[in-house]
Short mmCIF file of C-alpha atoms (C1' of nucleotides) in Angstrom, two decimals:
data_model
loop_
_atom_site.label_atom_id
_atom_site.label_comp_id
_atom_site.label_asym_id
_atom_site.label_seq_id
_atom_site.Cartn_x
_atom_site.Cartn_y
_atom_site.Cartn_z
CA UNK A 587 0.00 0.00 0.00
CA UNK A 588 2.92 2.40 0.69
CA UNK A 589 4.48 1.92 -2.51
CA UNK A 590 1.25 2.24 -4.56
CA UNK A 591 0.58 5.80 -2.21
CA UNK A 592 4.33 7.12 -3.20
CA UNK A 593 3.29 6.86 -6.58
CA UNK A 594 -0.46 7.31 -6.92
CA UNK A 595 -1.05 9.89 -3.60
CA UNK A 596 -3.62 12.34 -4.77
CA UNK A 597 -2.64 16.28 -4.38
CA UNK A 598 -4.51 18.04 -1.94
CA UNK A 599 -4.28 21.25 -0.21
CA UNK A 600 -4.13 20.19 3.28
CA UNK A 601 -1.55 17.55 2.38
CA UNK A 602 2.19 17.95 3.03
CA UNK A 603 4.33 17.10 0.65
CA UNK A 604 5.93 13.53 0.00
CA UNK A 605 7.88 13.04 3.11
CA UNK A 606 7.15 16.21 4.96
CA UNK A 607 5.20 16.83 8.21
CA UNK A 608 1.14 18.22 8.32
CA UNK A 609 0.33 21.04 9.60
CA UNK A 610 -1.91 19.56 12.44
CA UNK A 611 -4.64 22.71 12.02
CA UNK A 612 -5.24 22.00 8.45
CA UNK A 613 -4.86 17.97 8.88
CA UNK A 614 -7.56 18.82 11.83
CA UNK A 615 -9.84 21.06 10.15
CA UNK A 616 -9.52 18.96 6.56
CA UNK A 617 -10.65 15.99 8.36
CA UNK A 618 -13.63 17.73 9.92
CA UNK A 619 -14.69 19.26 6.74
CA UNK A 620 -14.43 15.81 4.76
CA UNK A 621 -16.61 14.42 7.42
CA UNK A 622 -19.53 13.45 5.62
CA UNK A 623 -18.45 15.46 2.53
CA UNK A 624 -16.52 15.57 -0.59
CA UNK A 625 -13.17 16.02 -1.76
CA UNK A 626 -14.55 18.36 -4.44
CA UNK A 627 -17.33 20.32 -1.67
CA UNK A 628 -14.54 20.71 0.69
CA UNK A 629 -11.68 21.85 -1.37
CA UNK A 630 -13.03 25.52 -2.25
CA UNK A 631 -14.02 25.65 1.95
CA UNK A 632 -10.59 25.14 2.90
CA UNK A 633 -8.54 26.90 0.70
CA UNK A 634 -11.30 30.36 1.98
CA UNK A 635 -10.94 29.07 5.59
CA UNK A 636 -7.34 28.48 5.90
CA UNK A 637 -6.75 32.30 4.44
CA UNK A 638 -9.26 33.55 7.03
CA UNK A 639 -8.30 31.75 10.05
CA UNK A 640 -4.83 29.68 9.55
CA UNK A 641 -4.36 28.64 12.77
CA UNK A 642 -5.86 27.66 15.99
CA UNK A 643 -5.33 30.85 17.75
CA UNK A 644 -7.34 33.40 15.18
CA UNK A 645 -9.82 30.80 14.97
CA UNK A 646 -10.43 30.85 18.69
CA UNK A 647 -11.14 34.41 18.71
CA UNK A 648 -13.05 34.47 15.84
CA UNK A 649 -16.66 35.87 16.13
CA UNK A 650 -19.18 33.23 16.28
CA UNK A 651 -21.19 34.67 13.76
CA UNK A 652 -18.84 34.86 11.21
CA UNK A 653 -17.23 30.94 11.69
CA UNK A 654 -21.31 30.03 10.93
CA UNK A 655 -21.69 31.71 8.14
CA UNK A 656 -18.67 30.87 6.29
CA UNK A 657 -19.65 27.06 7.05
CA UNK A 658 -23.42 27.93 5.44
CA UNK A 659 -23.59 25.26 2.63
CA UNK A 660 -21.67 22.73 4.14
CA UNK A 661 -24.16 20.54 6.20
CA UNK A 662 -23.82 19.39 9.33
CA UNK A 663 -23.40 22.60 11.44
CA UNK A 664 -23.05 21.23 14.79
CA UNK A 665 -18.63 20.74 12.88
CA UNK A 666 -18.36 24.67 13.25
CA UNK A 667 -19.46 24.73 16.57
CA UNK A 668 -17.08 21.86 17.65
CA UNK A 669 -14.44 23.78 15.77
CA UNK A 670 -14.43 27.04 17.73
CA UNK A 671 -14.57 25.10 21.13
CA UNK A 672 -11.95 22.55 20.11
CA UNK A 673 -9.78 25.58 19.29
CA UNK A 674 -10.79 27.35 22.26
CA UNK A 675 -10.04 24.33 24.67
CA UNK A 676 -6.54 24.03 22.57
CA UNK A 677 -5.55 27.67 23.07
CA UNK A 678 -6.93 27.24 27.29
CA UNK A 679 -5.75 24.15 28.03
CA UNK A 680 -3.17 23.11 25.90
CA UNK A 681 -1.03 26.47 25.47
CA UNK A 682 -2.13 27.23 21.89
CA UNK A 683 -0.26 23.64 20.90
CA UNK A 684 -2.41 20.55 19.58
CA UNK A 685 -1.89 18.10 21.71
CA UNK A 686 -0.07 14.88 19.93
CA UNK A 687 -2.28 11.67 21.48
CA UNK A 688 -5.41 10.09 20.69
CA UNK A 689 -6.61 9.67 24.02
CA UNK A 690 -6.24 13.85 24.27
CA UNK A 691 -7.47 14.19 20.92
CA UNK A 692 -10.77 11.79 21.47
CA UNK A 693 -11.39 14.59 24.23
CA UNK A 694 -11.90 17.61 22.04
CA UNK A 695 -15.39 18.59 21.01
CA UNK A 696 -15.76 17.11 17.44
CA UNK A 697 -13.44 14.44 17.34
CA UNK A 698 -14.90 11.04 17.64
CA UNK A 699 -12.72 8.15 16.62
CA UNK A 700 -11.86 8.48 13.35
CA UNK A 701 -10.92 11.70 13.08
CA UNK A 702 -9.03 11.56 16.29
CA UNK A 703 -7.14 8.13 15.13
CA UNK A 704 -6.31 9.86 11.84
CA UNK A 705 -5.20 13.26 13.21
CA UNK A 706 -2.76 11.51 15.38
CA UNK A 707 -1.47 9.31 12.49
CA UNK A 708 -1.37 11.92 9.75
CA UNK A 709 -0.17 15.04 11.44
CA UNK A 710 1.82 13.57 14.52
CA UNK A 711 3.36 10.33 12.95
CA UNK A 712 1.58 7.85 15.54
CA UNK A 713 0.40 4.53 14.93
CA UNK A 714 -3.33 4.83 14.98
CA UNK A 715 -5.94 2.64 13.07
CA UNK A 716 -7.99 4.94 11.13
CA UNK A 717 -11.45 3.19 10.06
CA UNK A 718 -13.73 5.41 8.15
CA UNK A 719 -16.47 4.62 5.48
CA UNK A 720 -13.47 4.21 2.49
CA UNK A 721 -11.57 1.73 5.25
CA UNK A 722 -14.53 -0.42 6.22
CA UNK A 723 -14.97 -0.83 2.64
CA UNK A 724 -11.56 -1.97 1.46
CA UNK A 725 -11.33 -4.07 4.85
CA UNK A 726 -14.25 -5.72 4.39
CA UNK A 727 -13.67 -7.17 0.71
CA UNK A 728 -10.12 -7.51 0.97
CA UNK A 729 -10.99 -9.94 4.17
CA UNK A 730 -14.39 -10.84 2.38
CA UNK A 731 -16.36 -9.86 6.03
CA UNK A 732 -19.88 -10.58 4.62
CA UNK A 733 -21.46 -9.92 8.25
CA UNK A 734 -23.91 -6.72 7.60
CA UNK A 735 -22.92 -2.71 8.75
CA UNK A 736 -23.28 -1.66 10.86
CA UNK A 737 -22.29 -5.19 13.62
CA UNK A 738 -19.17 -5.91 11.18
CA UNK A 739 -17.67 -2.66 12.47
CA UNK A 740 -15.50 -4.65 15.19
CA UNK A 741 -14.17 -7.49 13.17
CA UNK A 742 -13.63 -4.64 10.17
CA UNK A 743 -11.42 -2.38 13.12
CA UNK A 744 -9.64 -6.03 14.16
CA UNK A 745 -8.96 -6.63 10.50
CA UNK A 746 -7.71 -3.19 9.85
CA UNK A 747 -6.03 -2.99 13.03
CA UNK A 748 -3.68 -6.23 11.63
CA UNK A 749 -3.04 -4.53 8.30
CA UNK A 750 -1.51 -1.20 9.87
CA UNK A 751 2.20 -0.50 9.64
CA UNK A 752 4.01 0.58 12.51
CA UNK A 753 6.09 3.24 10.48
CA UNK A 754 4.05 5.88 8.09
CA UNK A 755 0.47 4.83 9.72
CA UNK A 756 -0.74 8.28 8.56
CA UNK A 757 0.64 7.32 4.67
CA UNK A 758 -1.56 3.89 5.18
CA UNK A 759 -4.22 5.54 6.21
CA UNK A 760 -4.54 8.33 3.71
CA UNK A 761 -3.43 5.64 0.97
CA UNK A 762 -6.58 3.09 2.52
CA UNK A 763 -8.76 6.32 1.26
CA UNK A 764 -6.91 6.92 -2.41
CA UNK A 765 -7.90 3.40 -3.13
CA UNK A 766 -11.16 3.72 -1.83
CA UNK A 767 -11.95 6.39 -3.41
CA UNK A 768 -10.32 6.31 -6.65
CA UNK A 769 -10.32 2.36 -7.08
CA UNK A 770 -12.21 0.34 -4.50
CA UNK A 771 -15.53 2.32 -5.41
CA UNK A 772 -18.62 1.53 -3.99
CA UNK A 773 -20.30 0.66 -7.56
CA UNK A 774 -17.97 -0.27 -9.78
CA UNK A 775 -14.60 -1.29 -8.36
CA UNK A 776 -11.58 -1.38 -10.76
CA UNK A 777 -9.94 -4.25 -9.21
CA UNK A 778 -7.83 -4.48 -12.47
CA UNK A 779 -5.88 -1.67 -11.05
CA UNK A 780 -5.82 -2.32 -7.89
CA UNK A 781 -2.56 -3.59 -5.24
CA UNK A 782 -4.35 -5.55 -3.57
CA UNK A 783 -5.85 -7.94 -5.67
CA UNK A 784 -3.95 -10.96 -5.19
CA UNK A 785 -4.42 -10.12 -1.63
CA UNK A 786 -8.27 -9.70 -2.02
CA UNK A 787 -10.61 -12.50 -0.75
CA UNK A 788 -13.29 -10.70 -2.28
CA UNK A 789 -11.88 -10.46 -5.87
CA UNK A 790 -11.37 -14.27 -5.54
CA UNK A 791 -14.86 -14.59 -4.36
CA UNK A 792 -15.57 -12.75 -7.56
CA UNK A 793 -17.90 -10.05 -6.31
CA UNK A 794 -16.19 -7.70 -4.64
CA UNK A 795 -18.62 -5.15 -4.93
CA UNK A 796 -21.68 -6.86 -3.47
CA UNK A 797 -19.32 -5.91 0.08
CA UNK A 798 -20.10 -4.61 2.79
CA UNK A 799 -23.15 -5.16 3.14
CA UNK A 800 -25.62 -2.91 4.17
CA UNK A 801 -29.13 -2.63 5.53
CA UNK A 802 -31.60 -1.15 3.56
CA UNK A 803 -32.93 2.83 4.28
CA UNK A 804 -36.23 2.74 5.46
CA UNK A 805 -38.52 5.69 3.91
CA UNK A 806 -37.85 9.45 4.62
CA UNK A 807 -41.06 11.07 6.17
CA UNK A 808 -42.62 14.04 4.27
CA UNK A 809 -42.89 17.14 6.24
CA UNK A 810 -44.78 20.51 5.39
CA UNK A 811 -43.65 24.12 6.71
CA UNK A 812 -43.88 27.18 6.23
CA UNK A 813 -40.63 29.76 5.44
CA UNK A 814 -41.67 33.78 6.27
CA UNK A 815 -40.36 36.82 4.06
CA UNK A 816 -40.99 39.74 5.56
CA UNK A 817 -39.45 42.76 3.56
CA UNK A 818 -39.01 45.88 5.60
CA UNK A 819 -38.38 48.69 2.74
CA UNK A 820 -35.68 46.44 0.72
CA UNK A 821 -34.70 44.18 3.94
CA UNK A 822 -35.78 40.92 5.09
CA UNK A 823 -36.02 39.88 8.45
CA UNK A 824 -33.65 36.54 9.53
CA UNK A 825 -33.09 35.32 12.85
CA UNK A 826 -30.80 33.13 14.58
CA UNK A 827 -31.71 29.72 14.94
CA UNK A 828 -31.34 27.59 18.81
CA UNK A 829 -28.22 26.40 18.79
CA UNK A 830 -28.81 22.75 19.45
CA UNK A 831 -31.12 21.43 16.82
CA UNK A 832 -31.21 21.26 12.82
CA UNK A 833 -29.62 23.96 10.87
CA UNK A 834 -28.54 25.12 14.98
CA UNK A 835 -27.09 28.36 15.58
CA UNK A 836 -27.58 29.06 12.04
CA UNK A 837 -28.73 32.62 10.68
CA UNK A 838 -31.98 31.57 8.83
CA UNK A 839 -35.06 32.81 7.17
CA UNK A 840 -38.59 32.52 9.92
CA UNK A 841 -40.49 29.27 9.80
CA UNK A 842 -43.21 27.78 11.01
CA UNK A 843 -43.43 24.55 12.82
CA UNK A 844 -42.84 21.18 10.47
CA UNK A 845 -46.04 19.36 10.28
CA UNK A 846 -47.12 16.17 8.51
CA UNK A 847 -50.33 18.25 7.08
CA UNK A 848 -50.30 21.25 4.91
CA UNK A 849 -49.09 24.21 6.57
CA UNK A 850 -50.49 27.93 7.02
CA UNK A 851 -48.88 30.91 9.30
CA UNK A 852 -48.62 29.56 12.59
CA UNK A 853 -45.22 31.03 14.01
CA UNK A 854 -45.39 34.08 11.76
CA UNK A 855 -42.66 36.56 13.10
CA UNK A 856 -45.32 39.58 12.93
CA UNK A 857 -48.72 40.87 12.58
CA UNK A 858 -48.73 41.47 9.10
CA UNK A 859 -51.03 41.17 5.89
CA UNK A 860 -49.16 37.88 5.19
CA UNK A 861 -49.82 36.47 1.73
CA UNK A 862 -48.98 32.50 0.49
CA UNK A 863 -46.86 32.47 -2.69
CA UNK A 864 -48.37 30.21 -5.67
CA UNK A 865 -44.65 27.94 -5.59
CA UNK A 866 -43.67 25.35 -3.30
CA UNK A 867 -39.69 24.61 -2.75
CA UNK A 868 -38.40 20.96 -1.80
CA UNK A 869 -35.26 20.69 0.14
CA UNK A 870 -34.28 16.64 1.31
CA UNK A 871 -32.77 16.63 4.78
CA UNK A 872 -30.79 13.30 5.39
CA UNK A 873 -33.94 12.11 7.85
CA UNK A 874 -36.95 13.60 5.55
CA UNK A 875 -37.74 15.43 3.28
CA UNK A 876 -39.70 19.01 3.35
CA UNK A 877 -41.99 20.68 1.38
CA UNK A 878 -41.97 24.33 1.91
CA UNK A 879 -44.40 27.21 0.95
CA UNK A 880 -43.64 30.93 1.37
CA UNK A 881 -45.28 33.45 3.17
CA UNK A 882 -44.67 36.89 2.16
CA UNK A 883 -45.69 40.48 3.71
CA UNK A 884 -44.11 43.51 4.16
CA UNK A 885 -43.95 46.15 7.11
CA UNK A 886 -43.35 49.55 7.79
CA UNK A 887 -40.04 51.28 8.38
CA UNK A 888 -39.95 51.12 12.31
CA UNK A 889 -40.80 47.35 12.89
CA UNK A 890 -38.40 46.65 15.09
CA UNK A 891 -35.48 43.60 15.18
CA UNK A 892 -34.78 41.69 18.58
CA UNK A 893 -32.08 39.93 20.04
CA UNK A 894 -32.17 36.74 17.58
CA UNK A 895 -33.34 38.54 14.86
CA UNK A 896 -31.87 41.21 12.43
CA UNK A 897 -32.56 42.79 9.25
CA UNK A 898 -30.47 42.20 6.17
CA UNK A 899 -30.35 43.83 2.64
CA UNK A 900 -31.75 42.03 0.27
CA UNK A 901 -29.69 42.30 -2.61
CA UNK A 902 -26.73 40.92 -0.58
CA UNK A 903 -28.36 38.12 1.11
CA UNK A 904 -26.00 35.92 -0.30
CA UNK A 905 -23.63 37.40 2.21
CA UNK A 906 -25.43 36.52 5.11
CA UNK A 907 -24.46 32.42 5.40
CA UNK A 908 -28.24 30.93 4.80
CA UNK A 909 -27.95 27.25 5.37
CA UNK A 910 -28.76 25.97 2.11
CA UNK A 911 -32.45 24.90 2.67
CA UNK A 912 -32.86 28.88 2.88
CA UNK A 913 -31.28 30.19 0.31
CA UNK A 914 -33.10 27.96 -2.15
CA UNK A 915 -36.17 29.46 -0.84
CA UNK A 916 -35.12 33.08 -0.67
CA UNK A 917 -33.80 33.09 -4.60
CA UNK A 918 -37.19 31.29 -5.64
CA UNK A 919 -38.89 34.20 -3.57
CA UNK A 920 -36.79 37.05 -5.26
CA UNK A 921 -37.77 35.09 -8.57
CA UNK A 922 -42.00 35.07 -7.89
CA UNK A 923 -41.70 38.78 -6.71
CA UNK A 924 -39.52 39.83 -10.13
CA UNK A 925 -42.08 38.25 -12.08
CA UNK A 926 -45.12 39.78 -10.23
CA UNK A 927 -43.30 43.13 -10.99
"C1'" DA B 1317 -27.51 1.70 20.44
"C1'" DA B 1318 -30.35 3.96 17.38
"C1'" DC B 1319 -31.21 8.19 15.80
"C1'" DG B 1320 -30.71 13.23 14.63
"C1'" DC B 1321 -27.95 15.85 11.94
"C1'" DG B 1322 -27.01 18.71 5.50
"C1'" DT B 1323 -25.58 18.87 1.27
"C1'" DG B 1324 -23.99 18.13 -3.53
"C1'" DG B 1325 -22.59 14.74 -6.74
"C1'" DG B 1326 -22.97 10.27 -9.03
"C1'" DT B 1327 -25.69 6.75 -11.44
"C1'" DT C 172 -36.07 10.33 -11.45
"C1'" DA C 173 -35.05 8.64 -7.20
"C1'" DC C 174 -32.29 6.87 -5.13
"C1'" DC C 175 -27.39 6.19 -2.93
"C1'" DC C 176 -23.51 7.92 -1.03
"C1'" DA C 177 -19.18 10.80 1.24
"C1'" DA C 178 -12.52 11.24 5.37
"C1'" DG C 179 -18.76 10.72 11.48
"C1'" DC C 180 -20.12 12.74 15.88
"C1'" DG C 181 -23.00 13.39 19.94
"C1'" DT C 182 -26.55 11.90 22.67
#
DNA sequence: AACGCGTGGGT
DNA sequence: TACCCAAGCGT
């Protein structure tokens, strides 16, 4: 596997070069990012992040608001959170230095066991075995583990855990994730090109990509809401959402409550002559899947703003860091009202 | 130990 | 189109 990584690593911008050390901030914050996400989604996010914040100390200071909205679009927004307290807790109790274990790592908000296993092979050098989704793939046909995800996960850790080098445990790992991403695919594997072949108990079984196997996703309810514009003389009214919770401490567009029924204005954020637009938006969460209409009024110039809410200028509401689910609806609304114009 | 938690890309 | 899936974590 080492051999195949010095010559087929992939190029990517929190990677050091062949032989050099990782910067543990951008090893850490990479593998936060990719949690859940793609090379190509995250690449963009940490190139802006890493000139806005390169290290652990101007992230800790940095205002709250701001680390949300630069994570609006990608998903998951309990990461950013973790990331300012991790950083926080590295500046307060660790003297501004990441600290080099596991066991530490484990401890910070955000890191579970993977990313905690990987930061401490990749950036610090220590043998660590890193199982994530690409792993538990690979590991499971190259040892032909046929028992179901997610009760294979401790024979697919005990398998991986055999496989992993002493020396370069970081290289293994990030070279386990090449080839499953570039060659032990979920679909279509190309075990033609692949190092492990000979090795592979699932190529000899001769269908490697039948493994692992999964349980089947049961169906995603359908929900109904209801997403408020209210336009205060070219601004719209946003608030901050709780911070626990979907889309948490996210800067967001009103709603209503998410009903199995269709929805009307319950929740509205103000007495107003509130109006339902003729269009519907769609937006799939990972646990359902909503169906959104869009209430629209307007008010006069002294409506006031409270403590979670704020008014924002319309034509640069792509500035403010709308989760994505809100920014779908806020262009279609922009759209209805140009065409009613 | 299930389940809540986003999004964009691939097929 | 309607799925499935991706460098998981916290509760």
């Amino acid at each position: 596997m080492l051999d195949w990584y010095d010559v087929h690593r992939r190029v990517l911008p929190w990677r050091a070069a062949a032989g050099a050390t990782a910067d543990p901030y951008r090893v850490w914050l990479s593998e936060v990012m990719l949690q859940q996400t793609t090379v190509a989604a995250v690449t963009p996010r940490f190139l802006a992040w890493t000139a806005r914040w390169p290290d652990f100390a101007s992230l800790a200071a940095a205002d709250d608001a701001d680390v949300m909205a630069a994570w609006a679009g990608l998903g998951y927004y309990a990461r950013a959170r973790n990331l300012v307290a991790a950083a926080k807790a590295v500046v307060a109790e660790h003297g501004g230095v990441f600290p080099g274990t596991e066991a530490e790592l484990r401890a910070l908000p955000g890191l579970g066991a993977y990313t905690a296993a990987a930061v401490a092979a990749i950036a610090f050098g220590q043998r660590a075995v890193v199982v994530d989704a690409n792993v538990e793939r690979v590991v499971a046909r190259l040892f032909a583990i046929a028992t179901p995800l997610p009760a294979a996960r401790p024979a697919i850790r005990a398998a991986a855990d055999t496989i992993t080098p002493d020396l370069r445990a970081g290289d293994f790992a990030q070279a386990m994730m090449d080839l499953g991403s570039g060659i032990c695919t979920t679909r279509a594997p190309k075990c033609l090109l692949c190092p492990l072949r000979d090795a592979c108990a699932g190529f000899a079984g001769g269908a490697p990509e039948l493994l692992p196997v999964k349980a089947k996703k049961g169906v995603k309810p359908q929900r109904h809401g209801t997403i408020f514009w209210l336009d205060r003389g070219g601004q719209v009214l946003l608030v901050r959402r709780p911070d626990t919770g979907l889309l948490g401490g996210m800067r967001a567009l009103p709603t209503g409550p998410w009903v199995d029924a269709a929805p009307g204005f319950e929740d509205a954020p103000a007495q107003a002559d509130w109006r339902m637009l003729d269009i519907r938006v769609s937006h799939g969460f990972t646990h359902f899947d909503l169906d959104l209409s869009l209430a629209v009024a307007e008010v006069e110039a002294h409506q006031p703003s409270t403590e979670s809410t704020e008014w924002w200028p319309i034509d640069r509401l792509d500035t403010a860091g709308l989760p994505t689910v809100f920014a779908k609806a806020a262009l279609a609304v922009k759209g209805a009202i140009r065409r009613a114009a």
